[in-house]
Coordinates of C-alpha atoms in Angstrom, one line a residue:
Chain A
X1 CA -197.2 -84.4 43.2
X2 CA -194.9 -83.8 40.3
X3 CA -191.8 -81.8 40.8
X4 CA -192.7 -80.1 44.0
X5 CA -190.9 -76.8 44.9
X6 CA -190.6 -77.7 48.6
X7 CA -190.7 -81.1 50.2
X8 CA -190.4 -82.0 53.9
X9 CA -189.6 -85.6 54.4
X10 CA -189.9 -87.0 57.9
X11 CA -188.9 -83.7 59.4
X12 CA -188.8 -83.4 63.2
X13 CA -187.5 -80.6 65.4
X14 CA -186.7 -80.9 69.1
X15 CA -186.1 -78.1 71.5
X16 CA -184.6 -79.5 74.7
X17 CA -187.0 -82.3 75.7
X18 CA -189.9 -81.0 73.6
X19 CA -190.7 -82.1 70.1
X20 CA -192.0 -79.0 68.3
X21 CA -192.5 -80.8 65.0
X22 CA -192.9 -84.6 64.6
X23 CA -192.0 -86.5 61.4
X24 CA -193.7 -84.0 59.1
X25 CA -194.2 -84.9 55.4
X26 CA -195.4 -82.1 53.1
X27 CA -195.0 -81.1 49.5
X28 CA -195.7 -77.7 48.1
X29 CA -195.9 -77.1 44.3
X30 CA -194.7 -74.0 42.5
X31 CA -197.1 -71.1 42.6
X32 CA -199.2 -72.6 45.3
X33 CA -200.6 -70.6 48.3
X34 CA -200.3 -72.9 51.3
X35 CA -201.4 -71.9 54.7
X36 CA -200.1 -73.6 57.9
X37 CA -202.8 -73.2 60.5
X38 CA -203.1 -74.3 64.1
X39 CA -203.3 -73.2 67.7
X40 CA -200.3 -71.7 69.4
X41 CA -197.5 -74.1 69.9
X42 CA -198.6 -76.5 67.2
X43 CA -195.3 -76.2 65.4
X44 CA -196.4 -74.1 62.4
X45 CA -193.9 -71.3 63.0
X46 CA -191.1 -73.8 63.7
X47 CA -191.9 -75.5 60.3
X48 CA -191.7 -72.1 58.5
X49 CA -188.4 -71.2 60.3
X50 CA -186.9 -74.5 59.3
X51 CA -187.9 -73.7 55.7
X52 CA -186.2 -70.3 56.0
X53 CA -183.0 -71.9 57.5
X54 CA -183.5 -70.1 60.8
X55 CA -183.8 -73.5 62.5
X56 CA -182.1 -76.8 61.6
X57 CA -184.3 -79.9 61.6
X58 CA -183.4 -82.5 64.2
X59 CA -184.4 -85.3 61.8
X60 CA -185.5 -85.6 58.2
X61 CA -184.7 -83.5 55.1
X62 CA -186.1 -80.4 53.6
X63 CA -185.5 -79.7 49.9
X64 CA -186.2 -76.7 47.9
X65 CA -186.3 -77.0 44.1
X66 CA -184.8 -80.5 44.4
X67 CA -181.8 -79.4 46.5
X68 CA -181.5 -80.7 50.0
X69 CA -181.3 -77.6 52.3
X70 CA -180.2 -79.2 55.5
X71 CA -177.1 -77.3 56.7
X72 CA -177.6 -74.5 54.3
X73 CA -177.6 -71.1 56.2
X74 CA -180.5 -68.7 55.9
X75 CA -178.6 -66.2 54.0
X76 CA -177.6 -68.8 51.3
X77 CA -181.2 -69.6 50.6
X78 CA -183.7 -67.5 48.7
X79 CA -186.5 -67.6 51.2
X80 CA -187.4 -64.1 52.3
X81 CA -189.9 -63.8 55.1
X82 CA -192.5 -61.3 56.3
X83 CA -192.7 -61.3 60.1
X84 CA -195.5 -60.7 62.5
X85 CA -193.5 -57.9 64.0
X86 CA -192.5 -56.9 60.4
X87 CA -188.9 -56.6 61.7
X88 CA -188.2 -53.5 59.6
X89 CA -184.9 -51.9 60.2
X90 CA -185.6 -48.8 62.4
X91 CA -182.3 -47.2 61.5
X92 CA -182.9 -47.2 57.8
X93 CA -185.5 -45.2 55.8
X94 CA -188.3 -46.9 53.8
X95 CA -186.2 -47.1 50.5
X96 CA -183.1 -48.4 52.3
X97 CA -185.2 -51.0 54.0
X98 CA -186.5 -52.2 50.6
X99 CA -183.1 -52.1 49.1
X100 CA -181.5 -54.2 51.9
X101 CA -181.8 -57.6 50.3
X102 CA -180.4 -56.3 46.9
X103 CA -177.5 -54.7 48.7
X104 CA -176.7 -57.9 50.5
X105 CA -176.7 -59.6 47.1
X106 CA -174.3 -57.1 45.7
X107 CA -176.7 -55.4 43.3
X108 CA -175.3 -52.0 42.0
X109 CA -176.6 -48.8 43.6
X110 CA -178.6 -47.5 40.5
X111 CA -180.4 -50.8 40.0
X112 CA -181.2 -51.1 43.7
X113 CA -182.8 -47.7 43.7
X114 CA -184.8 -48.3 40.6
X115 CA -186.0 -51.7 41.7
X116 CA -186.9 -50.5 45.2
X117 CA -188.8 -47.6 43.6
X118 CA -190.7 -50.0 41.3
X119 CA -191.8 -52.1 44.3
X120 CA -192.8 -49.1 46.4
X121 CA -194.8 -47.8 43.4
X122 CA -196.5 -51.2 43.0
X123 CA -197.5 -51.2 46.6
X124 CA -198.7 -47.6 46.6
X125 CA -195.8 -46.4 48.8
X126 CA -193.9 -44.3 46.2
X127 CA -194.3 -41.1 48.2
X128 CA -192.8 -42.6 51.3
X129 CA -189.3 -43.6 50.2
X130 CA -187.5 -41.0 52.4
X131 CA -189.7 -41.5 55.5
X132 CA -188.4 -43.1 58.6
X133 CA -190.1 -46.4 59.6
X134 CA -191.5 -44.9 62.8
X135 CA -193.4 -42.3 60.7
X136 CA -195.5 -45.0 59.0
X137 CA -198.9 -46.4 60.0
X138 CA -199.3 -50.2 60.6
X139 CA -200.7 -50.8 57.1
X140 CA -197.9 -48.8 55.5
X141 CA -195.2 -50.7 57.4
X142 CA -196.9 -53.9 56.2
X143 CA -196.4 -52.8 52.6
X144 CA -192.8 -51.9 53.2
X145 CA -192.2 -55.3 54.7
X146 CA -193.8 -56.9 51.6
X147 CA -191.7 -54.8 49.2
X148 CA -188.5 -55.6 51.1
X149 CA -189.2 -59.3 50.8
X150 CA -190.4 -59.3 47.2
X151 CA -187.8 -56.9 45.7
X152 CA -185.3 -59.8 45.2
X153 CA -188.0 -61.6 43.1
X154 CA -187.8 -64.8 45.1
X155 CA -189.5 -68.1 44.0
X156 CA -191.2 -68.4 47.3
X157 CA -192.3 -66.0 50.1
X158 CA -192.7 -67.1 53.7
X159 CA -195.2 -65.2 55.9
X160 CA -195.4 -65.6 59.6
X161 CA -198.7 -64.2 60.9
X162 CA -198.1 -61.0 58.9
X163 CA -201.5 -59.5 59.5
X164 CA -202.1 -60.3 63.2
X165 CA -201.0 -56.9 64.3
X166 CA -203.4 -55.0 62.0
X167 CA -206.9 -53.6 62.6
X168 CA -209.7 -55.8 61.3
X169 CA -210.5 -53.6 58.3
X170 CA -206.8 -53.4 57.3
X171 CA -206.6 -57.2 57.6
X172 CA -209.3 -57.6 54.9
X173 CA -207.6 -55.0 52.7
X174 CA -204.2 -56.6 53.0
X175 CA -205.7 -60.0 52.4
X176 CA -206.8 -58.7 49.0
X177 CA -203.3 -57.2 48.4
X178 CA -201.6 -60.5 49.3
X179 CA -203.9 -62.6 47.2
X180 CA -203.6 -60.5 44.1
X181 CA -199.8 -60.2 44.4
X182 CA -199.5 -63.9 44.7
X183 CA -201.6 -64.5 41.6
X184 CA -199.9 -61.9 39.6
X185 CA -196.3 -62.9 40.5
X186 CA -197.2 -66.6 40.4
X187 CA -194.8 -67.3 43.3
X188 CA -195.3 -69.7 46.1
X189 CA -196.6 -68.3 49.4
X190 CA -196.2 -70.3 52.6
X191 CA -198.4 -68.5 55.1
X192 CA -198.5 -69.3 58.8
X193 CA -201.6 -68.1 60.7
X194 CA -203.9 -69.1 63.6
X195 CA -206.7 -67.2 61.8
X196 CA -209.2 -69.4 60.0
X197 CA -210.6 -66.5 58.0
X198 CA -207.1 -65.6 56.7
X199 CA -206.2 -69.1 55.8
X200 CA -209.5 -70.1 54.2
X201 CA -210.0 -66.9 52.3
X202 CA -206.5 -66.8 50.6
X203 CA -205.0 -70.3 50.5
X204 CA -205.2 -72.9 47.8
X205 CA -204.4 -75.6 50.4
X206 CA -204.6 -75.4 54.2
X207 CA -202.4 -77.5 56.4
X208 CA -203.9 -77.9 59.9
X209 CA -201.3 -78.7 62.5
X210 CA -201.8 -79.8 66.1
X211 CA -199.2 -80.8 68.6
X212 CA -196.3 -80.8 66.1
X213 CA -198.1 -83.0 63.6
X214 CA -200.2 -82.5 60.5
X215 CA -203.9 -83.2 61.3
X216 CA -205.3 -82.6 57.8
X217 CA -204.2 -81.1 54.5
X218 CA -206.7 -80.0 51.9
X219 CA -208.5 -77.2 50.1
X220 CA -210.3 -74.8 52.5
X221 CA -213.8 -76.1 51.6
X222 CA -212.8 -79.7 52.2
X223 CA -211.3 -78.9 55.6
X224 CA -214.4 -76.9 56.5
X225 CA -216.9 -79.4 55.3
X226 CA -215.1 -82.7 56.0
X227 CA -212.8 -82.3 59.0
X228 CA -210.7 -85.4 59.2
X229 CA -210.3 -85.5 63.0
X230 CA -212.1 -84.3 66.1
X231 CA -209.2 -81.9 66.6
X232 CA -209.7 -80.3 63.2
X233 CA -213.5 -80.2 63.6
X234 CA -213.1 -78.4 66.9
X235 CA -210.3 -76.1 65.8
X236 CA -212.0 -75.1 62.5
X237 CA -214.9 -74.1 64.7
X238 CA -218.6 -73.9 64.5
X239 CA -218.9 -77.7 64.5
X240 CA -221.1 -79.7 66.7
X241 CA -219.4 -82.8 68.0
X242 CA -221.5 -85.9 68.9
X243 CA -219.6 -88.8 70.6
X244 CA -220.9 -92.3 71.1
X245 CA -221.0 -95.9 69.9
X246 CA -221.5 -96.6 66.2
X247 CA -223.7 -99.6 65.5
X248 CA -224.1 -99.9 61.8
X249 CA -226.1 -97.0 60.5
X250 CA -226.6 -95.2 63.9
X251 CA -224.7 -93.5 66.6
X252 CA -225.8 -94.2 70.2
X253 CA -224.9 -91.1 72.0
X254 CA -226.0 -89.7 75.4
X255 CA -228.3 -87.4 73.4
X256 CA -230.1 -90.3 71.8
X257 CA -229.7 -92.5 68.8
X258 CA -228.6 -90.5 65.7
X259 CA -228.5 -91.8 62.1
X260 CA -225.0 -92.0 60.6
X261 CA -224.2 -91.0 57.0
X262 CA -222.0 -94.2 56.7
X263 CA -221.9 -97.6 58.2
X264 CA -219.5 -97.8 61.2
X265 CA -218.9 -99.8 64.4
X266 CA -217.3 -99.0 67.7
X267 CA -216.6 -95.7 69.4
X268 CA -217.2 -92.8 67.0
X269 CA -217.2 -89.0 66.7
X270 CA -219.7 -87.3 64.4
X271 CA -219.4 -83.6 63.4
X272 CA -222.2 -81.4 62.1
X273 CA -221.4 -77.9 61.0
X274 CA -223.4 -75.2 62.9
X275 CA -224.6 -73.7 59.6
X276 CA -226.2 -77.0 58.6
X277 CA -228.3 -77.2 61.8
X278 CA -231.7 -75.6 62.4
X279 CA -233.6 -75.0 65.6
X280 CA -237.4 -75.4 65.9
X281 CA -240.1 -75.5 68.6
X282 CA -241.7 -78.6 67.1
X283 CA -240.0 -81.8 66.4
X284 CA -239.3 -82.1 62.7
X285 CA -241.0 -85.0 60.9
X286 CA -237.9 -86.7 59.7
X287 CA -234.1 -86.5 60.0
X288 CA -231.9 -86.6 63.1
X289 CA -232.8 -84.2 65.9
X290 CA -231.9 -83.6 69.6
X291 CA -233.4 -81.5 72.3
X292 CA -231.5 -78.4 73.6
X293 CA -232.2 -75.6 76.1
X294 CA -231.5 -72.2 74.7
X295 CA -228.6 -70.5 76.4
X296 CA -227.5 -67.5 74.5
X297 CA -226.9 -65.9 71.1
X298 CA -223.8 -64.4 69.5
X299 CA -224.2 -61.8 66.8
X300 CA -221.3 -61.7 64.3
X301 CA -222.4 -59.4 61.5
X302 CA -223.8 -61.6 58.8
X303 CA -225.1 -64.4 61.0
X304 CA -226.0 -65.3 64.5
X305 CA -224.7 -68.2 66.5
X306 CA -227.2 -69.7 68.9
X307 CA -226.0 -71.8 71.8
X308 CA -228.1 -74.6 73.3
X309 CA -227.4 -77.0 76.1
X310 CA -228.0 -80.7 75.3
X311 CA -229.5 -83.1 77.8
X312 CA -226.0 -84.4 78.7
X313 CA -224.7 -80.8 79.4
X314 CA -222.9 -80.5 76.0
X315 CA -223.1 -77.3 74.0
X316 CA -224.8 -77.4 70.6
X317 CA -224.4 -74.5 68.2
X318 CA -226.8 -73.5 65.4
X319 CA -226.0 -70.7 63.0
X320 CA -229.1 -68.8 61.9
X321 CA -229.8 -65.6 60.1
X322 CA -231.4 -62.5 61.6
X323 CA -234.9 -63.2 60.1
X324 CA -234.9 -66.8 61.5
X325 CA -233.9 -65.6 64.9
X326 CA -236.7 -63.0 64.9
X327 CA -239.3 -65.7 64.0
X328 CA -237.8 -68.0 66.7
X329 CA -237.7 -65.4 69.4
X330 CA -236.0 -67.8 71.9
X331 CA -236.0 -67.0 75.6
X332 CA -233.4 -68.3 78.0
X333 CA -234.1 -71.9 79.2
X334 CA -236.7 -72.6 76.5
X335 CA -236.4 -76.1 74.9
X336 CA -235.9 -76.4 71.1
X337 CA -235.4 -79.3 68.7
X338 CA -232.1 -79.0 66.9
X339 CA -232.1 -80.9 63.6
X340 CA -230.1 -81.5 60.5
X341 CA -230.2 -83.7 57.4
X342 CA -228.2 -87.0 57.6
X343 CA -225.9 -86.1 54.8
X344 CA -224.8 -82.9 56.7
X345 CA -223.3 -85.2 59.4
X346 CA -219.7 -86.3 59.0
X347 CA -217.8 -89.1 60.8
X348 CA -214.4 -87.9 62.0
X349 CA -211.4 -89.8 63.4
X350 CA -211.1 -89.4 67.2
Chain B
X1 CA -195.0 -26.1 110.3
X2 CA -196.0 -25.5 106.7
X3 CA -195.1 -28.2 104.2
X4 CA -193.2 -25.7 102.1
X5 CA -190.8 -24.9 104.9
X6 CA -190.5 -28.5 106.1
X7 CA -189.4 -29.8 102.7
X8 CA -186.5 -27.3 102.6
X9 CA -185.6 -28.1 106.2
X10 CA -185.5 -31.8 105.4
X11 CA -183.3 -31.4 102.4
X12 CA -181.0 -28.9 104.1
X13 CA -178.5 -31.4 105.7
X14 CA -177.9 -33.0 102.3
X15 CA -177.4 -29.6 100.7
X16 CA -174.9 -28.5 103.5
X17 CA -172.9 -31.7 103.0
X18 CA -172.7 -31.2 99.2
X19 CA -171.8 -27.5 99.7
X20 CA -169.0 -28.4 102.2
X21 CA -167.5 -31.4 100.3
X22 CA -168.0 -30.6 96.7
X23 CA -169.1 -27.0 95.9
X24 CA -166.8 -25.2 98.3
X25 CA -163.6 -27.2 97.3
X26 CA -164.4 -26.5 93.7
X27 CA -164.8 -22.8 94.2
X28 CA -161.7 -22.8 96.4
X29 CA -159.6 -24.6 93.9
X30 CA -160.7 -22.2 91.2
X31 CA -159.7 -19.3 93.5
X32 CA -156.3 -21.0 94.2
X33 CA -155.6 -21.4 90.5
X34 CA -155.2 -17.7 90.3
X35 CA -152.8 -17.4 93.3
X36 CA -149.1 -18.1 93.8
X37 CA -150.4 -20.8 96.2
X38 CA -147.3 -22.4 97.6
X39 CA -147.8 -24.5 100.7
X40 CA -144.4 -23.6 102.1
X41 CA -144.8 -19.8 101.5
X42 CA -147.1 -18.2 104.1
X43 CA -149.6 -15.7 102.6
X44 CA -149.1 -17.0 99.1
X45 CA -152.5 -18.6 99.1
X46 CA -154.0 -15.1 98.9
X47 CA -151.4 -13.7 96.5
X48 CA -153.2 -13.3 93.2
X49 CA -151.4 -13.7 89.8
X50 CA -154.2 -13.5 87.3
X51 CA -153.8 -16.1 84.6
X52 CA -150.1 -16.6 85.1
X53 CA -150.3 -20.2 86.4
X54 CA -152.2 -21.2 83.2
X55 CA -149.7 -19.3 81.0
X56 CA -146.9 -21.0 82.8
X57 CA -148.3 -24.4 82.1
X58 CA -148.7 -23.7 78.4
X59 CA -145.5 -21.8 77.8
X60 CA -142.8 -23.0 80.2
X61 CA -143.6 -26.5 81.3
X62 CA -142.5 -29.3 79.1
X63 CA -143.7 -31.7 81.9
X64 CA -147.2 -30.4 81.5
X65 CA -147.2 -31.0 77.8
X66 CA -145.6 -34.4 78.4
X67 CA -148.5 -35.4 80.7
X68 CA -151.0 -34.1 78.2
X69 CA -149.5 -36.3 75.5
X70 CA -149.3 -39.3 77.9
X71 CA -152.9 -38.8 78.9
X72 CA -154.1 -38.4 75.3
X73 CA -152.3 -41.6 74.0
X74 CA -153.3 -43.5 77.1
X75 CA -156.9 -42.5 76.7
X76 CA -157.1 -43.3 72.9
X77 CA -155.4 -46.7 73.4
X78 CA -157.3 -47.8 76.5
X79 CA -160.7 -46.6 75.1
X80 CA -160.1 -48.3 71.7
X81 CA -158.7 -51.6 73.1
X82 CA -161.2 -51.9 75.9
X83 CA -164.2 -51.2 73.6
X84 CA -163.1 -53.5 70.8
X85 CA -162.2 -56.4 73.2
X86 CA -165.4 -55.9 75.2
X87 CA -167.5 -55.9 72.1
X88 CA -165.9 -59.1 70.9
X89 CA -166.6 -60.7 74.3
X90 CA -170.1 -59.3 74.5
X91 CA -170.9 -60.9 71.1
X92 CA -169.7 -64.3 72.4
X93 CA -171.5 -63.9 75.7
X94 CA -174.8 -62.3 74.7
X95 CA -178.0 -64.3 74.4
X96 CA -177.5 -66.5 71.4
X97 CA -173.7 -66.0 71.6
X98 CA -171.4 -69.0 71.8
X99 CA -170.2 -69.0 75.4
X100 CA -173.0 -68.1 77.6
X101 CA -173.5 -70.1 80.7
X102 CA -171.5 -69.4 83.8
X103 CA -168.8 -67.3 82.2
X104 CA -170.7 -64.0 82.9
X105 CA -170.2 -64.4 86.6
X106 CA -166.5 -64.9 86.2
X107 CA -166.3 -61.8 84.1
X108 CA -167.3 -59.5 86.9
X109 CA -164.2 -60.5 89.0
X110 CA -161.7 -58.0 87.6
X111 CA -164.2 -55.2 87.9
X112 CA -164.6 -56.1 91.6
X113 CA -160.9 -55.2 92.2
X114 CA -160.0 -51.7 93.1
X115 CA -157.8 -49.9 90.6
X116 CA -155.1 -49.4 93.2
X117 CA -155.0 -53.1 93.8
X118 CA -154.8 -53.8 90.1
X119 CA -151.9 -51.5 90.0
X120 CA -150.1 -53.3 92.8
X121 CA -150.8 -56.8 91.3
X122 CA -149.6 -55.8 87.8
X123 CA -146.4 -54.3 89.3
X124 CA -145.9 -57.5 91.1
X125 CA -146.5 -59.7 88.1
X126 CA -144.1 -57.6 85.9
X127 CA -141.4 -57.8 88.5
X128 CA -138.2 -58.7 86.6
X129 CA -137.1 -61.4 89.1
X130 CA -140.2 -63.3 90.0
X131 CA -143.0 -61.7 88.0
X132 CA -145.4 -64.1 86.3
X133 CA -146.1 -61.9 83.2
X134 CA -142.5 -60.9 82.9
X135 CA -141.5 -64.6 82.6
X136 CA -144.5 -65.4 80.4
X137 CA -143.8 -62.6 77.9
X138 CA -140.1 -63.5 78.1
X139 CA -140.9 -67.0 76.8
X140 CA -143.5 -65.9 74.3
X141 CA -141.4 -63.0 72.8
X142 CA -137.7 -63.9 73.3
X143 CA -136.4 -60.3 72.7
X144 CA -138.3 -59.4 75.9
X145 CA -136.7 -62.1 78.0
X146 CA -134.2 -59.9 79.8
X147 CA -136.1 -56.7 79.8
X148 CA -137.2 -55.0 82.9
X149 CA -140.7 -53.9 81.8
X150 CA -141.3 -51.2 84.3
X151 CA -137.9 -49.7 83.8
X152 CA -138.5 -49.2 80.0
X153 CA -140.5 -46.1 79.1
X154 CA -142.5 -47.7 76.3
X155 CA -143.0 -51.1 78.0
X156 CA -144.0 -49.4 81.3
X157 CA -146.6 -47.5 79.4
X158 CA -147.8 -50.7 77.7
X159 CA -148.2 -52.3 81.2
X160 CA -150.3 -49.4 82.3
X161 CA -152.5 -49.8 79.3
X162 CA -152.8 -53.5 79.8
X163 CA -153.7 -53.2 83.4
X164 CA -156.4 -50.6 82.6
X165 CA -157.9 -52.6 79.7
X166 CA -157.9 -55.8 81.9
X167 CA -159.7 -54.0 84.7
X168 CA -162.3 -52.3 82.5
X169 CA -163.3 -55.0 80.0
X170 CA -165.8 -56.7 82.3
X171 CA -167.9 -53.6 82.9
X172 CA -168.0 -52.6 79.3
X173 CA -168.7 -56.1 78.3
X174 CA -171.7 -56.3 80.6
X175 CA -173.0 -52.9 79.3
X176 CA -172.6 -54.1 75.7
X177 CA -174.3 -57.5 76.4
X178 CA -177.2 -55.4 77.7
X179 CA -177.1 -53.4 74.5
X180 CA -177.0 -56.5 72.3
X181 CA -179.9 -58.1 74.2
X182 CA -182.1 -55.1 73.4
X183 CA -181.6 -55.5 69.7
X184 CA -184.8 -57.2 68.3
X185 CA -183.8 -60.7 67.2
X186 CA -186.3 -60.4 64.4
X187 CA -184.3 -57.7 62.6
X188 CA -181.2 -60.0 62.7
X189 CA -183.2 -62.9 61.3
X190 CA -184.8 -60.7 58.7
X191 CA -181.4 -59.7 57.6
X192 CA -180.3 -63.3 57.4
X193 CA -183.3 -64.4 55.2
X194 CA -182.6 -61.3 53.1
X195 CA -179.2 -62.7 52.3
X196 CA -176.9 -61.1 54.9
X197 CA -174.0 -63.3 56.0
X198 CA -172.7 -63.2 59.6
X199 CA -170.3 -60.3 59.0
X200 CA -172.9 -58.3 57.0
X201 CA -175.5 -58.9 59.8
X202 CA -173.0 -57.5 62.3
X203 CA -172.0 -54.5 60.2
X204 CA -175.4 -53.6 58.7
X205 CA -177.8 -54.5 61.4
X206 CA -176.2 -55.2 64.8
X207 CA -173.8 -52.3 64.8
X208 CA -176.2 -49.5 63.7
X209 CA -178.6 -50.6 66.5
X210 CA -175.8 -50.9 69.0
X211 CA -174.4 -47.5 68.1
X212 CA -176.2 -45.5 70.9
X213 CA -174.9 -47.9 73.6
X214 CA -171.4 -48.0 72.0
X215 CA -171.4 -44.2 72.0
X216 CA -172.2 -44.1 75.7
X217 CA -169.5 -46.8 76.4
X218 CA -166.8 -44.8 74.5
X219 CA -167.7 -41.5 76.2
X220 CA -167.8 -43.0 79.7
X221 CA -164.6 -44.9 79.2
X222 CA -162.9 -41.7 77.9
X223 CA -163.9 -39.9 81.0
X224 CA -162.5 -42.7 83.2
X225 CA -159.3 -42.9 81.2
X226 CA -158.8 -39.2 81.3
X227 CA -158.9 -39.0 85.0
X228 CA -156.9 -42.2 85.7
X229 CA -154.8 -41.8 88.8
X230 CA -154.8 -44.5 91.4
X231 CA -153.7 -47.4 89.1
X232 CA -150.8 -45.4 87.6
X233 CA -149.8 -44.2 91.1
X234 CA -149.5 -47.7 92.4
X235 CA -148.1 -49.3 89.2
X236 CA -145.4 -46.9 88.0
X237 CA -145.9 -43.7 90.0
X238 CA -145.6 -41.9 86.7
X239 CA -142.2 -43.4 85.8
X240 CA -139.8 -44.3 84.6
X241 CA -139.0 -40.6 84.5
X242 CA -142.3 -39.1 83.4
X243 CA -143.1 -41.8 80.8
X244 CA -146.4 -42.7 82.3
X245 CA -147.2 -39.4 84.0
X246 CA -150.9 -38.7 83.3
X247 CA -152.4 -35.3 83.9
X248 CA -154.0 -36.3 87.2
X249 CA -150.7 -37.7 88.4
X250 CA -148.9 -34.5 87.3
X251 CA -151.4 -32.4 89.3
X252 CA -151.0 -34.6 92.3
X253 CA -147.2 -34.3 92.0
X254 CA -147.2 -30.6 91.8
X255 CA -149.8 -30.0 94.4
X256 CA -149.0 -32.6 97.1
X257 CA -145.3 -33.3 96.5
X258 CA -144.0 -29.9 95.6
X259 CA -146.6 -28.0 97.5
X260 CA -147.5 -25.8 94.4
X261 CA -151.2 -25.8 95.2
X262 CA -152.0 -22.8 93.0
X263 CA -150.3 -24.2 89.9
X264 CA -151.8 -27.7 90.5
X265 CA -155.3 -26.1 90.8
X266 CA -154.9 -24.3 87.5
X267 CA -153.8 -27.5 85.7
X268 CA -156.8 -29.3 87.3
X269 CA -159.1 -26.6 85.9
X270 CA -157.5 -27.0 82.5
X271 CA -158.4 -30.7 82.7
X272 CA -162.0 -29.7 83.2
X273 CA -162.3 -28.5 79.6
X274 CA -162.2 -31.9 77.9
X275 CA -164.3 -33.3 80.7
X276 CA -167.0 -30.8 80.0
X277 CA -167.1 -31.7 76.3
X278 CA -167.3 -35.4 77.2
X279 CA -169.9 -34.9 79.8
X280 CA -172.0 -32.8 77.4
X281 CA -171.7 -35.5 74.7
X282 CA -172.6 -38.2 77.3
X283 CA -175.7 -36.2 78.4
X284 CA -176.7 -35.8 74.7
X285 CA -176.5 -39.5 74.2
X286 CA -178.3 -40.5 77.3
X287 CA -181.0 -37.9 77.5
X288 CA -181.7 -37.5 73.8
X289 CA -185.2 -38.0 72.7
X290 CA -186.0 -41.4 71.1

């Protein structure tokens, strides 16, 4: 990557006896929207806090714009952050909150006021300048927090699960606000989240972290369609995992012999996305298939996830639409053939 | 027995105790403040003077005004010094501060000492012949080498302030540590990433959020400083002369030593005025709506 804005080189962070982040290497280009995603305790927030200067790496170097930032205090960096709790100042009104960063940088009063007003206008909060923070709704607070972070026109904005406290409909609206802001301003967003939908819908690249390490980096589609490891396949969700012994072109699993998309030998894990799987009463003529007893269905708006139990007790998921489910009309305990095409399968690292 | 009757009966003993030990003495002292009230003059406890005692204090008693001045300076100095030092210590000892482990337990020690005992120990340590502090300050500040601290009006006053500040810092520090701990860490970090240096974080983020607790601390300490008696009584007994005579000591002297119960009662009621203001301010701070 040419001239990255941010680079982590062999960065590790230890708290007491626990390594929160282990030899992390990551480069982020200017104007990129990168999401750090992973389960709780995977080190994503620690990584973001090290970038902000709120934690010092135990090992390795972090540079921003070519300058090594180890030992540089948070207030000497230009890395504003939006927090899960928003961390607005309750003793200041909306305008004073937005002006705070400018005030700390010694910007004159008139300019502060006009720039704060400009940002409040931009985020549709122009009528709220004199309000107290406690008088705002969750979505309004969110906008104030964004304005406060962006008013200093930073090169990069850090966001730590900024939408996790909002209602579902507000999350979708704020995702739109964030995406368009990032595109218009052309600044780098580093976004920490545990939500797959937030990461996949907004980010240019997603970094999946697990246990303090990077499990996979790539564009959302690549991560979704070609999970690199079993951890990623399981975390990203809606993947069926088949474990067994690869012998050339087939995988010998407890559910039977399944064709592999590539040639491999030894213990192997194969992932098949639930939306690439179909369920039928009759065995399909060709392609891999396994038997499963119908357990339950889960309605999620646009699609339905059906759960089956394989002969070895494992759970198999198939995503179907409403029409298909009506045709199938499964009853509990009924046996179906779950099938997919060979190229929908994907061999992952264990 | 009906519940309504029973509940009053159950609370009656407590009410009687409060009436006998707090309410009656208060009313009696108010009554006495309008009488000649001399212990050595029979009948004078019922000899009414109107507001003469109050007028006497204001118009003809330099000693009264002296004790008002001493109390005022003493209160301002002890409140300011204790609060500032306690705030500094609290910042060092609070979660995320520099010296956390173990020291907090040590801190409570001075607070566990009774004020009278603090008075006695400070008098002992400022003894010109074998006092530890006397020798220490003598070495540190040579002009003070041969000075008898408690015999000098200004230095004796300084010793009283020192003893009070020493005794009160722990409690105020603990209260302020509690206050600091309740400030959301996020707001501090948000200020840091927005470019606030350590001092600006303290001034622009920590202090405004600590203000309600600081307000309570200052008011409470003012009340305690205003009514200081035992420590002064043991340390200097108001002397040399009347250099360290606070209002409560002045009241005690007039009432108990000279037997002028009526006059002492009227001065005591004068002292109630600032107390009412402070108590009202305290209640405003503590019970105000969020």
